Amino acid sequence: MDIPIIYEDNHLLVVEKPVNIPVQEDRSQDKDLLSLLKQDIKIRYQKPGNVYLGLVHRLDRPVGGVMVFAKTSKAASRLSDMVRRRVFEKSYLAIVRGRPAKAEGRLTDYLVKNRQKNIVYVTQSNHKEAKKAVLDYRVIGTKNDLSLVQIQLHTGRSHQIRVQFANIGCPLYGDQKYGQHVNQPGEQIALWSSAIAFQHPTKKDTRQFTSTPPNVYPWNLWPHLWS
């Protein structure tokens, strides 16, 4: 599988995750990104034995875009700490059905996950398993009955973006799990990890890496994304 490498040094491996591939091994037993990248490193650098590659953050299986992996345990520890302290910036592009009531704003919800069904629900803040979910968004274009939205994620809850937009009546295009009443089987979910920014774990300067969604429908309704 061709996995574009955006940046690589002794501590970091930044790639563009293809859509519809799990980040790590799951019950499907399909090829996963982490294993493929370890194998690629092993071959490119002719490394004997096991290859270390630390998983710092995740993307849902149907979601593509920029991701960083840690090539050393030091980098993994420091990047994971940035994620915990919420100084690891994550930006997304999404196409949602309809139009949010406000052109920009903050969504704050409390989410609980049903692990048996792999479904996340919005719940009350006093639910014993509730986790606070926060994101900022800005609508940057509307066409037909679709809106292109830029998202700054402040918490990394499971299915967070998908659940929070469905909760305001704007499910993501192609999302079969949280928008099955408006999406058709076979449509690809329109959610893309467009940018990440963080302090380099050893050099200490701020690095930003970006990725552009594929030039296919419905992304191509907004040609400026590729100009």
Tab-separated table of C-alpha atoms in Angstrom, residues 22-203:
chain	number	residue	atom	x	y	z
A	22	PRO	CA	-7.416	0.887	10.682
A	23	VAL	CA	-4.664	2.746	12.524
A	24	GLN	CA	-3.794	-0.353	14.554
A	25	GLU	CA	-4.733	-4.019	14.496
A	26	ASP	CA	-8.390	-4.670	15.263
A	27	ARG	CA	-10.874	-7.521	15.138
A	28	SER	CA	-11.187	-7.243	11.353
A	29	GLN	CA	-7.619	-8.566	10.955
A	30	ASP	CA	-7.259	-6.206	7.973
A	31	LYS	CA	-3.862	-4.666	7.312
A	32	ASP	CA	-3.338	-1.753	9.672
A	33	LEU	CA	-1.318	1.434	9.293
A	34	LEU	CA	0.986	0.884	12.265
A	35	SER	CA	2.060	-2.582	11.094
A	36	LEU	CA	2.533	-1.417	7.491
A	37	LEU	CA	4.736	1.479	8.591
A	38	LYS	CA	6.839	-0.755	10.849
A	39	GLN	CA	7.372	-3.139	7.953
A	40	ASP	CA	8.288	-0.241	5.662
A	41	ILE	CA	10.892	1.066	8.153
A	42	LYS	CA	12.290	-2.432	8.590
A	43	ILE	CA	12.793	-2.779	4.830
A	44	ARG	CA	14.023	0.751	4.070
A	45	TYR	CA	16.587	0.777	6.867
A	46	GLN	CA	17.313	-2.981	6.821
A	47	LYS	CA	16.600	-3.209	10.522
A	48	PRO	CA	16.888	-6.614	12.208
A	49	GLY	CA	14.339	-7.652	14.830
A	50	ASN	CA	11.333	-5.637	15.888
A	51	VAL	CA	10.874	-2.004	14.827
A	52	TYR	CA	9.692	0.516	17.420
A	53	LEU	CA	6.951	2.890	16.320
A	54	GLY	CA	4.800	4.636	18.909
A	55	LEU	CA	1.126	5.436	18.339
A	56	VAL	CA	0.498	8.951	19.674
A	57	HIS	CA	-2.999	9.775	18.387
A	58	ARG	CA	-5.683	8.037	16.340
A	59	LEU	CA	-8.024	8.534	13.406
A	60	ASP	CA	-11.209	6.553	12.809
A	61	ARG	CA	-10.872	3.883	10.146
A	62	PRO	CA	-12.821	5.750	7.413
A	63	VAL	CA	-10.942	9.024	8.045
A	64	GLY	CA	-7.795	10.027	6.153
A	65	GLY	CA	-5.181	12.722	6.579
A	66	VAL	CA	-2.067	13.734	8.459
A	67	MET	CA	-0.794	11.662	11.408
A	68	VAL	CA	2.460	11.553	13.359
A	69	PHE	CA	4.101	8.451	14.798
A	70	ALA	CA	7.029	8.375	17.238
A	71	LYS	CA	10.170	6.525	16.164
A	72	THR	CA	11.670	6.595	19.685
A	73	SER	CA	10.228	6.007	23.142
A	74	LYS	CA	11.410	9.489	24.176
A	75	ALA	CA	9.423	11.077	21.364
A	76	ALA	CA	6.387	8.909	22.150
A	77	SER	CA	6.425	9.948	25.801
A	78	ARG	CA	6.783	13.656	25.046
A	79	LEU	CA	4.175	13.708	22.265
A	80	SER	CA	1.695	11.736	24.386
A	81	ASP	CA	2.204	14.256	27.177
A	82	MET	CA	1.417	17.097	24.747
A	83	VAL	CA	-1.799	15.321	23.757
A	84	ARG	CA	-2.756	14.944	27.441
A	85	ARG	CA	-2.004	18.631	28.125
A	86	ARG	CA	-3.960	19.632	24.999
A	87	VAL	CA	-1.047	21.506	23.442
A	88	PHE	CA	-0.957	19.111	20.487
A	89	GLU	CA	-3.111	20.954	17.928
A	90	LYS	CA	-5.411	18.983	15.635
A	91	SER	CA	-7.363	20.567	12.790
A	92	TYR	CA	-9.872	18.864	10.516
A	93	LEU	CA	-11.967	19.569	7.468
A	94	ALA	CA	-15.450	18.060	7.291
A	95	ILE	CA	-18.431	18.250	4.986
A	96	VAL	CA	-21.718	18.124	6.844
A	97	ARG	CA	-25.314	17.767	5.758
A	98	GLY	CA	-27.271	21.015	6.054
A	99	ARG	CA	-25.905	24.153	7.653
A	100	PRO	CA	-25.090	24.756	11.330
A	101	ALA	CA	-27.295	27.422	12.954
A	102	LYS	CA	-24.210	29.557	13.630
A	103	ALA	CA	-21.467	30.173	11.059
A	104	GLU	CA	-18.864	29.578	13.753
A	105	GLY	CA	-18.869	28.553	17.366
A	106	ARG	CA	-17.891	26.040	20.012
A	107	LEU	CA	-19.577	22.687	20.608
A	108	THR	CA	-19.349	21.307	24.141
A	109	ASP	CA	-20.978	17.969	24.924
A	110	TYR	CA	-20.624	15.039	27.274
A	111	LEU	CA	-20.128	11.706	25.537
A	112	VAL	CA	-20.380	8.088	26.595
A	113	LYS	CA	-19.308	5.096	24.524
A	114	ASN	CA	-21.161	1.809	24.199
A	115	ARG	CA	-18.161	-0.463	23.624
A	116	GLN	CA	-20.247	-3.489	22.659
A	117	LYS	CA	-21.912	-1.592	19.807
A	118	ASN	CA	-18.974	0.802	19.167
A	119	ILE	CA	-21.376	3.738	19.250
A	120	VAL	CA	-20.949	7.026	21.118
A	121	TYR	CA	-23.875	8.946	22.589
A	122	VAL	CA	-24.389	12.483	23.889
A	123	THR	CA	-25.393	12.309	27.541
A	124	GLN	CA	-25.722	14.456	30.678
A	125	SER	CA	-22.648	15.837	32.428
A	126	ASN	CA	-23.473	13.875	35.583
A	127	HIS	CA	-23.374	10.487	33.830
A	128	LYS	CA	-20.724	8.427	35.612
A	129	GLU	CA	-18.967	7.497	32.348
A	130	ALA	CA	-19.395	10.862	30.602
A	131	LYS	CA	-16.354	12.513	29.046
A	132	LYS	CA	-16.338	16.180	28.113
A	133	ALA	CA	-15.885	16.872	24.393
A	134	VAL	CA	-14.994	20.318	23.039
A	135	LEU	CA	-14.363	21.607	19.519
A	136	ASP	CA	-14.435	24.927	17.688
A	137	TYR	CA	-15.743	25.145	14.141
A	138	ARG	CA	-16.116	27.628	11.312
A	139	VAL	CA	-18.221	27.184	8.180
A	140	ILE	CA	-16.018	28.121	5.217
A	141	GLY	CA	-18.398	27.278	2.405
A	142	THR	CA	-21.891	26.037	1.561
A	143	LYS	CA	-23.090	24.421	-1.638
A	144	ASN	CA	-26.322	22.595	-2.375
A	145	ASP	CA	-27.318	21.174	1.021
A	146	LEU	CA	-23.733	20.682	2.182
A	147	SER	CA	-21.386	22.785	4.323
A	148	LEU	CA	-17.592	22.712	4.390
A	149	VAL	CA	-16.443	23.135	7.976
A	150	GLN	CA	-13.023	23.782	9.504
A	151	ILE	CA	-12.631	22.238	12.951
A	152	GLN	CA	-10.185	22.763	15.800
A	153	LEU	CA	-10.340	19.773	18.117
A	154	HIS	CA	-9.671	20.439	21.810
A	155	THR	CA	-10.389	16.945	23.136
A	156	GLY	CA	-9.799	13.599	21.460
A	157	ARG	CA	-12.914	11.601	22.251
A	158	SER	CA	-13.922	8.571	20.224
A	159	HIS	CA	-16.057	9.569	17.197
A	160	GLN	CA	-16.211	13.075	18.684
A	161	ILE	CA	-16.596	15.193	15.542
A	162	ARG	CA	-19.098	12.801	14.010
A	163	VAL	CA	-21.278	12.636	17.134
A	164	GLN	CA	-21.197	16.341	17.958
A	165	PHE	CA	-22.234	17.452	14.467
A	166	ALA	CA	-24.941	14.800	14.264
A	167	ASN	CA	-26.208	16.115	17.594
A	168	ILE	CA	-26.819	19.597	16.102
A	169	GLY	CA	-28.635	18.102	13.117
A	170	CYS	CA	-25.688	18.252	10.707
A	171	PRO	CA	-24.294	14.727	10.353
A	172	LEU	CA	-21.173	14.297	8.277
A	173	TYR	CA	-21.578	13.437	4.608
A	174	GLY	CA	-21.188	9.679	4.153
A	175	ASP	CA	-21.313	8.817	7.864
A	176	GLN	CA	-23.301	5.584	8.020
A	177	LYS	CA	-23.094	5.304	11.801
A	178	TYR	CA	-24.396	8.700	12.906
A	179	GLY	CA	-26.179	9.887	9.763
A	180	GLN	CA	-27.746	6.774	8.283
A	181	HIS	CA	-31.071	8.597	7.765
A	182	VAL	CA	-29.501	11.006	5.219
A	183	ASN	CA	-26.485	9.106	3.874
A	184	GLN	CA	-26.425	6.285	1.372
A	185	PRO	CA	-24.436	3.029	1.686
A	186	GLY	CA	-21.151	3.316	-0.171
A	187	GLU	CA	-20.663	7.040	0.408
A	188	GLN	CA	-17.214	7.822	1.827
A	189	ILE	CA	-17.263	9.829	5.038
A	190	ALA	CA	-16.086	13.406	4.401
A	191	LEU	CA	-13.755	13.959	7.345
A	192	TRP	CA	-10.065	14.736	6.890
A	193	SER	CA	-7.199	15.371	9.293
A	194	SER	CA	-5.918	18.537	7.613
A	195	ALA	CA	-3.251	19.810	10.036
A	196	ILE	CA	-1.357	18.947	13.200
A	197	ALA	CA	1.009	21.207	15.130
A	198	PHE	CA	3.228	20.423	18.109
A	199	GLN	CA	6.607	21.105	19.644
A	200	HIS	CA	9.319	18.850	18.241
A	201	PRO	CA	10.132	16.359	21.024
A	202	THR	CA	13.890	17.015	20.920
A	203	LYS	CA	14.485	20.211	18.919
